[in-house]
Structures are given as structure tokens and as C-alpha cells.
mmCIF file of C-alpha atoms in Angstrom:
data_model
loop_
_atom_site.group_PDB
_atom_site.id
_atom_site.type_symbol
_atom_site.label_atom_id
_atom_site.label_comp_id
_atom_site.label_asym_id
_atom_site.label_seq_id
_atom_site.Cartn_x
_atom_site.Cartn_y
_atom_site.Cartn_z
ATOM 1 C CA UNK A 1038 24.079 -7.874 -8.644
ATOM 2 C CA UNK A 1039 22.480 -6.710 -5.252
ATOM 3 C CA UNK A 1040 19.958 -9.146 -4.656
ATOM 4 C CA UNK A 1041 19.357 -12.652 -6.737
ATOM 5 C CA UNK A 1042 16.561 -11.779 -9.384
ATOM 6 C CA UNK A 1043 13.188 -13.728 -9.585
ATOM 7 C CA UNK A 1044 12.327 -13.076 -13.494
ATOM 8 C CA UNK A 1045 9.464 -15.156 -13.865
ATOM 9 C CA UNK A 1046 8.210 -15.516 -17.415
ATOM 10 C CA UNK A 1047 6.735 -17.991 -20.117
ATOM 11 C CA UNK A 1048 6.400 -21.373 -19.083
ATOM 12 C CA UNK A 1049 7.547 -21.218 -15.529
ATOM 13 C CA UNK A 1050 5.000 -18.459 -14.749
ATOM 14 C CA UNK A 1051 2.358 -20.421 -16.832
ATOM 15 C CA UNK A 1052 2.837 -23.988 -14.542
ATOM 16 C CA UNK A 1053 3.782 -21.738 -11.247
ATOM 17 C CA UNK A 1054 0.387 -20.135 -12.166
ATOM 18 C CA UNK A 1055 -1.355 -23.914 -13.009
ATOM 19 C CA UNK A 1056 -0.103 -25.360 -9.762
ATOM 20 C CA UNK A 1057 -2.144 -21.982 -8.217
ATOM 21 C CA UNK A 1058 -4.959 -22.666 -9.434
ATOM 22 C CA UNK A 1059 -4.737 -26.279 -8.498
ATOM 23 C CA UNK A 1060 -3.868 -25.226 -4.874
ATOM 24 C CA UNK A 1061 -7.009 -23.194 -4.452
ATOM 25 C CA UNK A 1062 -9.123 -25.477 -6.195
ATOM 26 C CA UNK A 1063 -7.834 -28.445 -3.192
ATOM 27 C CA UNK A 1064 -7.739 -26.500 -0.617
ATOM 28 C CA UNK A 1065 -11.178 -24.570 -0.657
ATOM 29 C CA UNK A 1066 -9.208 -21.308 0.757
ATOM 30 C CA UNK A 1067 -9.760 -17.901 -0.539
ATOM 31 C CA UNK A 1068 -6.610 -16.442 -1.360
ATOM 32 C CA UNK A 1069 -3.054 -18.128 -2.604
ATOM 33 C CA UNK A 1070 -0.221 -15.883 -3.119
ATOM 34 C CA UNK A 1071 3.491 -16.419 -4.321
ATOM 35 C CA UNK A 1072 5.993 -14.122 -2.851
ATOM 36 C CA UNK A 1073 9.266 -13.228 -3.401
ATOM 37 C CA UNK A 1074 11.741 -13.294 -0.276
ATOM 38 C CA UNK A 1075 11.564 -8.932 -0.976
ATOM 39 C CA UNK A 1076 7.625 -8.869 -0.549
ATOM 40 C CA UNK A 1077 6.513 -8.376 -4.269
ATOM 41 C CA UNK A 1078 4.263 -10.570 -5.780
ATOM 42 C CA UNK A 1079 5.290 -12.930 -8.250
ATOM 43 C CA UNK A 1080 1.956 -14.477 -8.619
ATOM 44 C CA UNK A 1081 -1.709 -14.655 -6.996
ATOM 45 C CA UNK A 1082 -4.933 -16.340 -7.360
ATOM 46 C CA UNK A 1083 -8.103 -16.068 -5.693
ATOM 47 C CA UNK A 1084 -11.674 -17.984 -5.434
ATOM 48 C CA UNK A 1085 -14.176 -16.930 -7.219
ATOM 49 C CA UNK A 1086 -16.987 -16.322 -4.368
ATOM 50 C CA UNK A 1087 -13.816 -14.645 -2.412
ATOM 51 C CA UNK A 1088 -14.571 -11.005 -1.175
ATOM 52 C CA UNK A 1089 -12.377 -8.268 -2.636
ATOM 53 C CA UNK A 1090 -8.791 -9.049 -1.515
ATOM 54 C CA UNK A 1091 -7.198 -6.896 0.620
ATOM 55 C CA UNK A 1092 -3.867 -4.492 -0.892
ATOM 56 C CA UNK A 1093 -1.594 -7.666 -1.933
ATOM 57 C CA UNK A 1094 1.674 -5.336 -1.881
ATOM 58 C CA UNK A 1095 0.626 -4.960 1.457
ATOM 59 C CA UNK A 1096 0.010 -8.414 2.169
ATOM 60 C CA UNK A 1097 3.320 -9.110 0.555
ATOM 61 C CA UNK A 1098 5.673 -6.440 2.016
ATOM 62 C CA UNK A 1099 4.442 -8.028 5.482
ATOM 63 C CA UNK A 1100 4.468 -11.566 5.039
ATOM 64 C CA UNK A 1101 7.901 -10.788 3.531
ATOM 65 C CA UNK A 1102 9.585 -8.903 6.191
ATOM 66 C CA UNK A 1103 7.574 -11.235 8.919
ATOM 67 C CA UNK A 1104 9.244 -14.387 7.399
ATOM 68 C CA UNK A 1105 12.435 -12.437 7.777
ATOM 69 C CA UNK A 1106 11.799 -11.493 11.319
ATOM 70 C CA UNK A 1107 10.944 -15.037 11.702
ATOM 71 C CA UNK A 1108 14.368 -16.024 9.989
ATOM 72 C CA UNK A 1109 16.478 -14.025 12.055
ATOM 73 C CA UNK A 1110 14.698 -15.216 15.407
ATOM 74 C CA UNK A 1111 15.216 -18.810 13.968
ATOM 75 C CA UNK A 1112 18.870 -18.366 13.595
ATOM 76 C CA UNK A 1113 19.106 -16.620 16.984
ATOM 77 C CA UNK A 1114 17.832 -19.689 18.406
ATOM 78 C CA UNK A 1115 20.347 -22.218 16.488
ATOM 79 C CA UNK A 1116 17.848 -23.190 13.452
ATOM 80 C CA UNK A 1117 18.634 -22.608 10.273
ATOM 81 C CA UNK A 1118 14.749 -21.355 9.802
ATOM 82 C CA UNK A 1119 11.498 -22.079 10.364
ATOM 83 C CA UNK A 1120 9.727 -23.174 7.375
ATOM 84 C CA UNK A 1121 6.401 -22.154 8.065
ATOM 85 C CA UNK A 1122 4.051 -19.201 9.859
ATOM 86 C CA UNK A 1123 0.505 -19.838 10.989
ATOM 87 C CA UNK A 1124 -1.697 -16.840 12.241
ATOM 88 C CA UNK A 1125 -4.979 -17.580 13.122
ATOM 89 C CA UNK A 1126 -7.691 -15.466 14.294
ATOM 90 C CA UNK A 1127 -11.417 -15.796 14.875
ATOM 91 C CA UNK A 1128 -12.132 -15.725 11.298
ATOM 92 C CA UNK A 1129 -9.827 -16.893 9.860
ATOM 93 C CA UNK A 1130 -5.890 -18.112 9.288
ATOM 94 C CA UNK A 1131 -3.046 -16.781 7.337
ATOM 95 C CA UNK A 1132 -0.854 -19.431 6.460
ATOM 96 C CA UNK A 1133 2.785 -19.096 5.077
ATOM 97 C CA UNK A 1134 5.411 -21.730 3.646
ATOM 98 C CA UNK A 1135 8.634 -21.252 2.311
ATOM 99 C CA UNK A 1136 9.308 -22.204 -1.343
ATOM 100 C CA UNK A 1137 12.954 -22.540 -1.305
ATOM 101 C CA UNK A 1138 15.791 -19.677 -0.301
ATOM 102 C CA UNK A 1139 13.808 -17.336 -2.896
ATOM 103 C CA UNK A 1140 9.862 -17.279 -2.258
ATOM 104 C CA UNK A 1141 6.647 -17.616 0.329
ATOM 105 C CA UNK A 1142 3.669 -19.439 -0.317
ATOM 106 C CA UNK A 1143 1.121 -17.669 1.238
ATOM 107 C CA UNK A 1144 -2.486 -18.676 1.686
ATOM 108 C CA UNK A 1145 -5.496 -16.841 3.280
ATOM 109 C CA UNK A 1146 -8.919 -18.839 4.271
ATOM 110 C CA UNK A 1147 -11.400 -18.668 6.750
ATOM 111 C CA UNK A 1148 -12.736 -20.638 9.399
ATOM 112 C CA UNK A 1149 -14.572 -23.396 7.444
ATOM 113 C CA UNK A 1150 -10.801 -24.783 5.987
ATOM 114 C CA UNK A 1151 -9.451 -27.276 8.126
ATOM 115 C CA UNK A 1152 -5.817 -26.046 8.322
ATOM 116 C CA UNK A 1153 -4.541 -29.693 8.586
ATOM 117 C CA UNK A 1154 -5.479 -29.888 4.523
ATOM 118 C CA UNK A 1155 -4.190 -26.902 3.710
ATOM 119 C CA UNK A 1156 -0.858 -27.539 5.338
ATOM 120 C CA UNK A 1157 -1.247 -31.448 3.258
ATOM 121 C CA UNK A 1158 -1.230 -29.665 0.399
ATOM 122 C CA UNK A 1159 0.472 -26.764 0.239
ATOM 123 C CA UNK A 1160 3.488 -29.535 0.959
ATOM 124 C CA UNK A 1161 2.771 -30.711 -2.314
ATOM 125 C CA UNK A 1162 3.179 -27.800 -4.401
ATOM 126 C CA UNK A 1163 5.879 -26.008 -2.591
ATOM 127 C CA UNK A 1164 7.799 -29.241 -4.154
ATOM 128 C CA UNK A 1165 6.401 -28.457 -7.451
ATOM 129 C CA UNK A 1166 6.824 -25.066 -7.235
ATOM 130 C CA UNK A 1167 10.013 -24.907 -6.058
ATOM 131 C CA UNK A 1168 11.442 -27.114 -8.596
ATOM 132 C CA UNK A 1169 10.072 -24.569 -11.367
ATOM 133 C CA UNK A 1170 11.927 -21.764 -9.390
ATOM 134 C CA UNK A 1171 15.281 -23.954 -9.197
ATOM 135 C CA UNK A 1172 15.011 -23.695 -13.395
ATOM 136 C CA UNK A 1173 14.420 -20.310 -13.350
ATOM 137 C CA UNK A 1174 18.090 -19.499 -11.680
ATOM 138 C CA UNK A 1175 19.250 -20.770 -15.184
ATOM 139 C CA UNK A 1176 17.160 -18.374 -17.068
ATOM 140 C CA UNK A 1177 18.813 -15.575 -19.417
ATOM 141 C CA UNK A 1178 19.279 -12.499 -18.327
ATOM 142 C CA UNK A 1179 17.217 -9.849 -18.381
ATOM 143 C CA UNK A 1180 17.902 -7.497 -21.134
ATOM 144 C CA UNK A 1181 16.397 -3.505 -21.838
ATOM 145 C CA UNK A 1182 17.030 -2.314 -24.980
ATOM 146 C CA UNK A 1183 18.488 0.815 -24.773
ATOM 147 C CA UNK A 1184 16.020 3.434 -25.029
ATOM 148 C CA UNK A 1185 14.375 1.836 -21.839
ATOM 149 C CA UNK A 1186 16.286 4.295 -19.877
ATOM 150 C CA UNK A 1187 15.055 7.295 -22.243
ATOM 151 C CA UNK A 1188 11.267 5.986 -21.449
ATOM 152 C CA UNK A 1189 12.061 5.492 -17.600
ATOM 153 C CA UNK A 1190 13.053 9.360 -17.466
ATOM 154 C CA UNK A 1191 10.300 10.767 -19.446
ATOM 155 C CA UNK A 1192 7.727 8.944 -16.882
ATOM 156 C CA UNK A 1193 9.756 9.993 -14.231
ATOM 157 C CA UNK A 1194 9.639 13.613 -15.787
ATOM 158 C CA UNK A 1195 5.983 12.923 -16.084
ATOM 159 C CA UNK A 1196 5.147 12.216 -12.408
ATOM 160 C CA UNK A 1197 7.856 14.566 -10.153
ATOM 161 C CA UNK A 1198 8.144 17.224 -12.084
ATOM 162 C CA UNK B 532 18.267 -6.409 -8.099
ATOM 163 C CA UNK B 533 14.622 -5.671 -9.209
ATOM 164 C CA UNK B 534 12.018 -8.080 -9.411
ATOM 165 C CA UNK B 535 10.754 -8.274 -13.330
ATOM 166 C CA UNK B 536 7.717 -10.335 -14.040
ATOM 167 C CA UNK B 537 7.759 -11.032 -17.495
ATOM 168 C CA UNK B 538 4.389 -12.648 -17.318
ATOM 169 C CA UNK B 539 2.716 -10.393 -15.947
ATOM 170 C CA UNK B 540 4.840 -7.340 -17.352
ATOM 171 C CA UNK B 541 6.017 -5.911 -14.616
ATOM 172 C CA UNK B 542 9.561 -4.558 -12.989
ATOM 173 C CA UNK B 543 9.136 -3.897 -9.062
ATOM 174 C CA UNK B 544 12.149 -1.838 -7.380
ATOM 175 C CA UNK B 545 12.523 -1.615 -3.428
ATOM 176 C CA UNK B 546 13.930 1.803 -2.219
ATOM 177 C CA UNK B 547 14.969 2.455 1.582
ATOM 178 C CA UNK B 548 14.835 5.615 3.562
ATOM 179 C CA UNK B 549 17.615 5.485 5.558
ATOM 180 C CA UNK B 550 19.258 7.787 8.748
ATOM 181 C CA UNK B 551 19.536 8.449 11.990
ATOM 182 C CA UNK B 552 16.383 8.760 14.707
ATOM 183 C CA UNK B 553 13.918 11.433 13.981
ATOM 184 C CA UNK B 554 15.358 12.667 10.688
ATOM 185 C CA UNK B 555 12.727 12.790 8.307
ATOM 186 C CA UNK B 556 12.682 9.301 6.756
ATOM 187 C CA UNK B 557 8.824 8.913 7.449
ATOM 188 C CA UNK B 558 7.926 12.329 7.188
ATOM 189 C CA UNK B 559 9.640 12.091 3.132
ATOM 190 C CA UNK B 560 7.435 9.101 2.829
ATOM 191 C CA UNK B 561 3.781 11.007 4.116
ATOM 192 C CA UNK B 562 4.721 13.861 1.704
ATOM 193 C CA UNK B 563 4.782 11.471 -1.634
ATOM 194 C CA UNK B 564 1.469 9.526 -0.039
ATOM 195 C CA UNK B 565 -0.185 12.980 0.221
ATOM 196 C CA UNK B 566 0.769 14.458 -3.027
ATOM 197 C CA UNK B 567 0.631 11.337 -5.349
ATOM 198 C CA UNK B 568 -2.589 10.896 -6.946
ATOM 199 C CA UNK B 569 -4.359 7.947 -5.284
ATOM 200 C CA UNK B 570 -4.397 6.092 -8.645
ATOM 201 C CA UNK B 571 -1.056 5.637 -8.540
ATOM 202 C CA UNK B 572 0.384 4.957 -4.863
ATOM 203 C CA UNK B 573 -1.258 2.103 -2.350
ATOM 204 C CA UNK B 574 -2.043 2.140 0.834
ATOM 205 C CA UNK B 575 0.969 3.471 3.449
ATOM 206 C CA UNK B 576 1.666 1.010 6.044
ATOM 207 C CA UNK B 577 3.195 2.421 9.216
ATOM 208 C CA UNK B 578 4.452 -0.231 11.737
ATOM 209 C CA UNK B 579 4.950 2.597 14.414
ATOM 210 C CA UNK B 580 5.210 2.665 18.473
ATOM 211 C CA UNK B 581 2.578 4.760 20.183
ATOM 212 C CA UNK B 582 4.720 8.018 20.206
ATOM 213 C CA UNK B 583 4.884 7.454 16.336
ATOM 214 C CA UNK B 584 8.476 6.498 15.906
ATOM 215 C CA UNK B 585 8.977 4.191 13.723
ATOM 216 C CA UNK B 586 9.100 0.682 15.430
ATOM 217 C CA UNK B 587 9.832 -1.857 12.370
ATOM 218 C CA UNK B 588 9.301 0.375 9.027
ATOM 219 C CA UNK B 589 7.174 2.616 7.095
ATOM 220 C CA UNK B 590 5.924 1.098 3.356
ATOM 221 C CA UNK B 591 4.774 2.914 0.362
ATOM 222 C CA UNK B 592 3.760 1.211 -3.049
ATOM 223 C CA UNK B 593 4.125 3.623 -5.604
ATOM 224 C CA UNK B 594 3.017 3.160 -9.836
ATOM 225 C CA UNK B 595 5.336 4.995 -11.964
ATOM 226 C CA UNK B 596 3.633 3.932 -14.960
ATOM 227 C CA UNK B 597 4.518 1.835 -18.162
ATOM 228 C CA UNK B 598 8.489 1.856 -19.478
ATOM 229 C CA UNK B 599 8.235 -0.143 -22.982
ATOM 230 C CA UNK B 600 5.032 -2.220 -21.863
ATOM 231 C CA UNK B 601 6.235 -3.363 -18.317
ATOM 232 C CA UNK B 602 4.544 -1.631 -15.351
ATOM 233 C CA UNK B 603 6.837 0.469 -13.675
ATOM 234 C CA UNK B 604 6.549 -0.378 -9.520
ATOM 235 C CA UNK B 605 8.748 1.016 -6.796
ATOM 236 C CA UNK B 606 7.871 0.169 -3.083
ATOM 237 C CA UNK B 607 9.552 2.946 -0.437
ATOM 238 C CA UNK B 608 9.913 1.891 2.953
ATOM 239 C CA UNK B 609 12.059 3.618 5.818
ATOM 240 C CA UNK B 610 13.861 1.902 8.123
ATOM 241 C CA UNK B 611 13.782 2.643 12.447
ATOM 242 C CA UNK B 612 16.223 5.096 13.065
ATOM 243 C CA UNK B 613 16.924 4.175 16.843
ATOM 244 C CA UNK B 614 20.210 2.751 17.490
ATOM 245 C CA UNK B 615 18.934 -0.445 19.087
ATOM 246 C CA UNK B 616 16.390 -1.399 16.382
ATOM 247 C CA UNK B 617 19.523 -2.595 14.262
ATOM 248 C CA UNK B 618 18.279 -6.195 13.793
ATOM 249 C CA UNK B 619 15.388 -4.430 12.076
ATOM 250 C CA UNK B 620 17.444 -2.041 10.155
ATOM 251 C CA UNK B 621 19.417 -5.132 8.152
ATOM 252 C CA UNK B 622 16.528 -6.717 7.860
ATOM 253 C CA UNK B 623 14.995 -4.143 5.311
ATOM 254 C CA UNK B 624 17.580 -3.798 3.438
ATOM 255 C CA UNK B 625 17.286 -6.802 2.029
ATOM 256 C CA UNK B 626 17.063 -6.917 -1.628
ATOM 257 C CA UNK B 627 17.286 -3.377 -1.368
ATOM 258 C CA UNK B 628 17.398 -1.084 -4.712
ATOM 259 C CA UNK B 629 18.261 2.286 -3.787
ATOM 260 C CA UNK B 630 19.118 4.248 -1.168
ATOM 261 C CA UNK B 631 18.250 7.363 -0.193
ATOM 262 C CA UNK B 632 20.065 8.682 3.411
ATOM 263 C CA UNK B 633 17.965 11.454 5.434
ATOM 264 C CA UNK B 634 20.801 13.341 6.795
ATOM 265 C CA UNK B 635 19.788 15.003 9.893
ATOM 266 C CA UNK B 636 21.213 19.340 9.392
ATOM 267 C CA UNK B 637 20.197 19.501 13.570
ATOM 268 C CA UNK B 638 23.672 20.419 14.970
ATOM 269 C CA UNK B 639 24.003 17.951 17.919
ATOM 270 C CA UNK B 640 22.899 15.479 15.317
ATOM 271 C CA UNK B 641 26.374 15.485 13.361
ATOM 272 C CA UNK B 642 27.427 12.333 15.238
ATOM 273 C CA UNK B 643 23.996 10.614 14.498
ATOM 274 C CA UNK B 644 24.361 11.400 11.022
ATOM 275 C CA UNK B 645 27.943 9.632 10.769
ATOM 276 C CA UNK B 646 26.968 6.298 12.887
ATOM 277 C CA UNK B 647 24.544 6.435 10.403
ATOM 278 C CA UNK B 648 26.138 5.890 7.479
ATOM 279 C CA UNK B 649 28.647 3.793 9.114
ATOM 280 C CA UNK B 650 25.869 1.318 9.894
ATOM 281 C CA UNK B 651 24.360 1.485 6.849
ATOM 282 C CA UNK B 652 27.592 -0.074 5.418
ATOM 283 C CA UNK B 653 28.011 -2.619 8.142
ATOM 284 C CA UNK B 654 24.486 -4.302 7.177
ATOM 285 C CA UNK B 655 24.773 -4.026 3.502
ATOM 286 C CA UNK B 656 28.090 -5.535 4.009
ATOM 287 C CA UNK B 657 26.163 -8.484 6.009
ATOM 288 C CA UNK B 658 24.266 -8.867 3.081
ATOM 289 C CA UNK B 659 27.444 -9.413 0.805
ATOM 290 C CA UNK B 660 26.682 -6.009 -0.880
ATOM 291 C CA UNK B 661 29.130 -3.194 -1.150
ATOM 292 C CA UNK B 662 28.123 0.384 -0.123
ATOM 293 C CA UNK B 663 29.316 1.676 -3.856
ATOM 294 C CA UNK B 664 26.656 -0.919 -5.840
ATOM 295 C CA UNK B 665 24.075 0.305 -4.553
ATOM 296 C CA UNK B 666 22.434 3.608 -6.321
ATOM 297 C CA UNK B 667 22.342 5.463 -2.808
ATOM 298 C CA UNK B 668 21.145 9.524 -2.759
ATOM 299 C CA UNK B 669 22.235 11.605 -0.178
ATOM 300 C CA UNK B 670 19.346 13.975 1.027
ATOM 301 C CA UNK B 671 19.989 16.702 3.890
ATOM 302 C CA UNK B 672 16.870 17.621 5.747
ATOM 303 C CA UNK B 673 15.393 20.075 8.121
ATOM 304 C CA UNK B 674 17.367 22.815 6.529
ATOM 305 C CA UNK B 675 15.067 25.505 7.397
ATOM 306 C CA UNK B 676 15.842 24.935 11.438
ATOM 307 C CA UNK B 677 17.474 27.335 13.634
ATOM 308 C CA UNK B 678 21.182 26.648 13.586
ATOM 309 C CA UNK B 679 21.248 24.275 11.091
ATOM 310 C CA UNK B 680 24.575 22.965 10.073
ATOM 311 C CA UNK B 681 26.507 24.342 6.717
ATOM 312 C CA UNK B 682 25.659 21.417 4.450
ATOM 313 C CA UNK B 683 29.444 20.799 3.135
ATOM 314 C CA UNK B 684 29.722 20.104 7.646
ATOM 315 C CA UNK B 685 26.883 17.088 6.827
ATOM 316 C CA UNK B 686 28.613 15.576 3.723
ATOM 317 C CA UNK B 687 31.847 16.050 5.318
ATOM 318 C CA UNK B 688 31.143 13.418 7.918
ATOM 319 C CA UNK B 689 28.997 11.110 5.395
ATOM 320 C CA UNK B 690 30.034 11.289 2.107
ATOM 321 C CA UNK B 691 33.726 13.104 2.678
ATOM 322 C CA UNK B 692 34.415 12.041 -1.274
ATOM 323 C CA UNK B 693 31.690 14.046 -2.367
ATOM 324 C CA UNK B 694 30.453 10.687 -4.252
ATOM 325 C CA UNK B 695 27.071 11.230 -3.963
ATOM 326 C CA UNK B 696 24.276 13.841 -5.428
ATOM 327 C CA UNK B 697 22.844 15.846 -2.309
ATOM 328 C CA UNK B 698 19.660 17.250 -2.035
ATOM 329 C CA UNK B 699 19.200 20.102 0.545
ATOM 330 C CA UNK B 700 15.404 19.699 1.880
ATOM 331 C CA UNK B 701 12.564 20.338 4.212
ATOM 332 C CA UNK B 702 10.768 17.478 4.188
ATOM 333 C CA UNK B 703 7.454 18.768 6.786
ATOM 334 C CA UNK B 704 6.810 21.152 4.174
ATOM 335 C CA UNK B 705 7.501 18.701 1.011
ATOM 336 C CA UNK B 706 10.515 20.977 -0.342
ATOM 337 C CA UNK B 707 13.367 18.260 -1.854
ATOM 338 C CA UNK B 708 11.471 15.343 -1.164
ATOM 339 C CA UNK B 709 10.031 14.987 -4.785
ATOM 340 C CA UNK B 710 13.771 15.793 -6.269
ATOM 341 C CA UNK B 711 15.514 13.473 -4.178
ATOM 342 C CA UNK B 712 12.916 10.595 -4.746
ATOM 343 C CA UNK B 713 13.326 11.008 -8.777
ATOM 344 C CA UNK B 714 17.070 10.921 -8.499
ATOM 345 C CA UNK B 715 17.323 7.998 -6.946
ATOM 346 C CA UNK B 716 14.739 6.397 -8.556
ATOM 347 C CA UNK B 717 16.621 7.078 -12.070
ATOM 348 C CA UNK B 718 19.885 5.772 -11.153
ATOM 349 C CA UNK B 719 17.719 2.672 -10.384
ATOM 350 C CA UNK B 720 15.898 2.173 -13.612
ATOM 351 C CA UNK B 721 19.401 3.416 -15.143
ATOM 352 C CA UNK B 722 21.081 0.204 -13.615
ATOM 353 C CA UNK B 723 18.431 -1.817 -14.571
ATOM 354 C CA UNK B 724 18.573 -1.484 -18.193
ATOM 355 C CA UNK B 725 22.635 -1.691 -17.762
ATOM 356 C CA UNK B 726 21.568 -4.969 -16.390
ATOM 357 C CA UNK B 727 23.592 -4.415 -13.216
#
């Protein structure tokens, strides 16, 4: 295996999802994103009255590779990491937490959030969460049946020629 | 390995472009942004100095499509070719997919082309991973420059077991890039249903 494997399914995404939803709903920010340590998005939610979110993969491939720019600084420096990012502008704050070895909690609000609450909470369910994603490393495997790899080609077929 | 999101159906690979300086890594990675329908690819993200070289990495969501109802997403990125942006190099290779290596065919590049590799398998081995399990391509570019090197020179110095599939190419002008890009991106989706 190259890289540990976040296969989030059933019940785990469902109460990863919950504890979302719960997040925004506290919090009052716009965005709430939970990213894998490879910058894909394992889950997202967003407020209702939010504007159109910007490109998540985007968002994700950069908080990503930030936190591990911000890992390897940390361990240049003698700490084992630090936990958290804040970047705050004149409109508003990106905010990111780490949920275990495996995933970023990342949320996105504007001037009107008092980041002191958002920090209070997002405490709260990066416990939660990262219990959920402790369980998960005891999940099955993944398994394809075999004419996955049939179906892969043809696409592949499809789109390069 | 790939991220699969059972939830939401979906299977997310991460492929690198890597080589020496001034290769062709990004230049692969504009072609496929400017020839992919928009529908399917995202927005490219180029974290780049002023002169355009490549200062932390290039990033490229791309939608294959649907394989047996999961949503088929690979994200390209390139890595900075410059010697001394090494702490930047490992750090994209983490979780890392596939590989594809820009060879450079300039001939007072030869020596660029083998640190290269060699580097490449000093940072996967930081990350615990062997150079052979990884799906890895090897692509050699700029073939249409004057004196380029005899490509059998190139693989001699990288890949002197003839392990991996070559692509010749001239990536300004799009010629191998598409080719390369599906090879490697089937022996990823192969491992993945061997549930490597």
C-alpha cells in the first residue's frame, strides 16, 4: 500500500457528515470542509445564505500541501507539528485544524465570526470526528469486482483517445 | 493508495509530474487543461515564481467519468524541478499514485535527467515507499530539438532495466502528452481494483 486509505462510507460518513452540519450550524461560518492529509475532500458542508464556494479541490489541494509545508517547518523547528493554521484577511479567515495523522478540518467565514468560537468548537468535533476516523482504520478493504478494470479502460479509451 | 468515498461514490487518484528543471512537467500539464473539455477538468493552479518556474507545484483536477457508479477523479500536479526546492519535491509526493518522469532529451541535460530519478527514489524512500510500487511512466520530452539525445542514451541513465513503458514526446506542441497520461493513469486504476 502507498499511502494509508481514507474509505469513508455508511455510518462513519453519515455521523462525520452530522457532526458537519452541527459545526456550521454553531459556528455561524460559511464553509466547513474535511480533508484528507492528500488534499481531496472527504466531506463538505456549506450555509445556506453562503455565496457560491470557491473550487473545493482547489481549496483542498492547498490547505493540504500548506499543512504539510507547515509540518515540515514544525519538525524543522523541534515540534512534532503544529495543530492548527489561521489566515485572516480583511474579509475574512480561513481556519484549519488537524483531525488526527489522516485529515484537516477546514473552515471558511467572514468577518462577523468571532474566531475565538470557532476555534471553541471546532475543538469539539475534531474529538468527535477523529474518533469516527480511528474506526474507520478497521474498516474492510476495498474491493472492485473484476470488470472494474475493463470499465476504467473503456473511459479512459473514451477521453484520450 | 487512492482515496474512495463510498458515500459519496467517488475514487480520487493523485498523479505527479516528475523531472529535472525546465523539462516539460508544467508544460504536459497546460496541454491536458487546454484540450480537456472544461466540463471535465477544474481550475489549474500554478504556484509559480515570476519567471514562471515552478516555485511549489502545478495542480490539475481532472473527471474521468463514472467506473461501475463511482466518479472517476485524478488530480495531476508537477513537482519544482530545481535542485534546491527538494523539501518541496517530497512533500508532493505524498500519497502519491502514479508517476510519470519528464525526461529531459536536451543533451547537456543527461546528468539532470539521472539526479533526477535518483531523487525521486530518495523521497519516496522517505516516505517508506519503494520506487517499484509505485505505477511510475517514463515519458521523454522535447524530442523534436536540435541534437536531441538517442532515446535508448535517456533510459540508459534512468531506467537502465528497461522496466518502464516510455513515451517519446513533444509536449509544447501536445504530441505524447495524452498517451503518456492514459498509461499511467491505467496502471493506476489497474492497481486499484487489484487492491494494491
Amino acid at each position: 500500500m502507498i499511502e494509508p486509505t481514507l474509505a469513508l462510507y455508511g455510518d462513519a460518513f453519515e455521523r462525520v457528515d452530522r457532526h458537519l452540519e452541527e459545526l456550521l450550524a454553531a459556528t455561524g461560518v460559511r464553509y466547513c470542509l474535511l480533508v484528507d492529509r492528500k488534499g481531496f475532500v472527504l466531506s463538505h458542508k456549506e450555509a445556506l445564505w453562503a455565496p457560491r464556494p470557491p473550487a473545493l479541490d482547489s481549496v483542498a489541494t492547498l490547505v493540504a500541501s500548506n499543512a504539510a509545508a507547515t509540518a515540515a517547518l514544525a519538525n524543522m523547528l523541534g515540534e512534532r507539528t503544529f495543530s492548527e493554521q489561521i489566515h485572516q484577511g480583511e474579509q475574512g479567515t480561513l481556519y484549519v485544524e488537524s483531525v488526527g495523522d489522516s485529515a484537516l478540518l477546514t473552515l471558511i467565514f467572514d468577518v462577523s465570526v468571532p474566531l475565538g468560537r470557532v476555534k471553541v468548537h471546532t475543538k469539539k468535533s475534531i474529538a468527535q470526528v477523529a474518533l469516527i476516523l480511528e474506526e474507520l482504520a478497521d474498516a474492510p478493504p476495498v474491493q472492485f469486482s473484476d470488470d472494474f478494470s475493463s470499465g476504467a479502460n473503456a473511459l479512459l479509451d473514451d477521453l484520450f483517445g | 493508495m487512492s482515496t474512495i468515498n463510498f458515500a459519496a461514490r467517488e475514487i480520487n487518484c493523485k498523479i505527479v509530474y516528475y523531472g529535472p528543471g525546465m523539462s516539460g512537467k508544467t508544460t504536459n500539464l497546460k496541454h491536458v487543461f487546454s484540450k480537456v473539455p472544461a466540463g471535465l477538468r477544474g481550475d489549474m493552479v500554478s504556484l509559480a515564481t515570476e519567471d514562471e518556474r515552478t516555485l511549489f507545484f502545478d495542480f490539475l483536477p481532472l473527471d474521468l467519468g463514472t467506473v461501475q457508479g463511482f466518479k472517476t477523479r485524478f488530480h495531476l500536479y508537477t513537482v519544482p524541478g530545481q535542485v534546491f526546492y527538494n523539501a518541496s519535491r517530497k512533500l508532493i509526493l505524498r500519497g502519491v499514485d502514479g508517476i510519470v518522469f519528464v525526461a529531459d532529451s536536451a543533451p547537456n541535460r543527461l546528468r539532470a535527467n539521472a539526479e533526477s530519478m535518483r531523487n525521486l527514489r530518495e523521497n519516496l524512500a522517505e516516505h517508506g515507499i519503494d520506487v517499484r510500487d509505485v505505477p511510475i511512466v517514463l515519458q521523454v520530452n522535447k524530442r523534436d530539438i536540435d541534437g536531441a539525445l538517442p532515446t535508448e542514451m535517456i533510459r540508459a541513465v534512468i531506467d537502465p532495466k528497461k522496466e518502464l513503458t516510455l513515451f517519446e514526446a513533444t509536449a509544447h506542441n501536445g504530441g505524447g502528452v495524452f498517451e503518456t497520461l492514459k498509461s499511467v493513469s491505467k496502471l493506476v486504476l489497474d492497481r486499484l481494483s487489484q487492491n494494491k
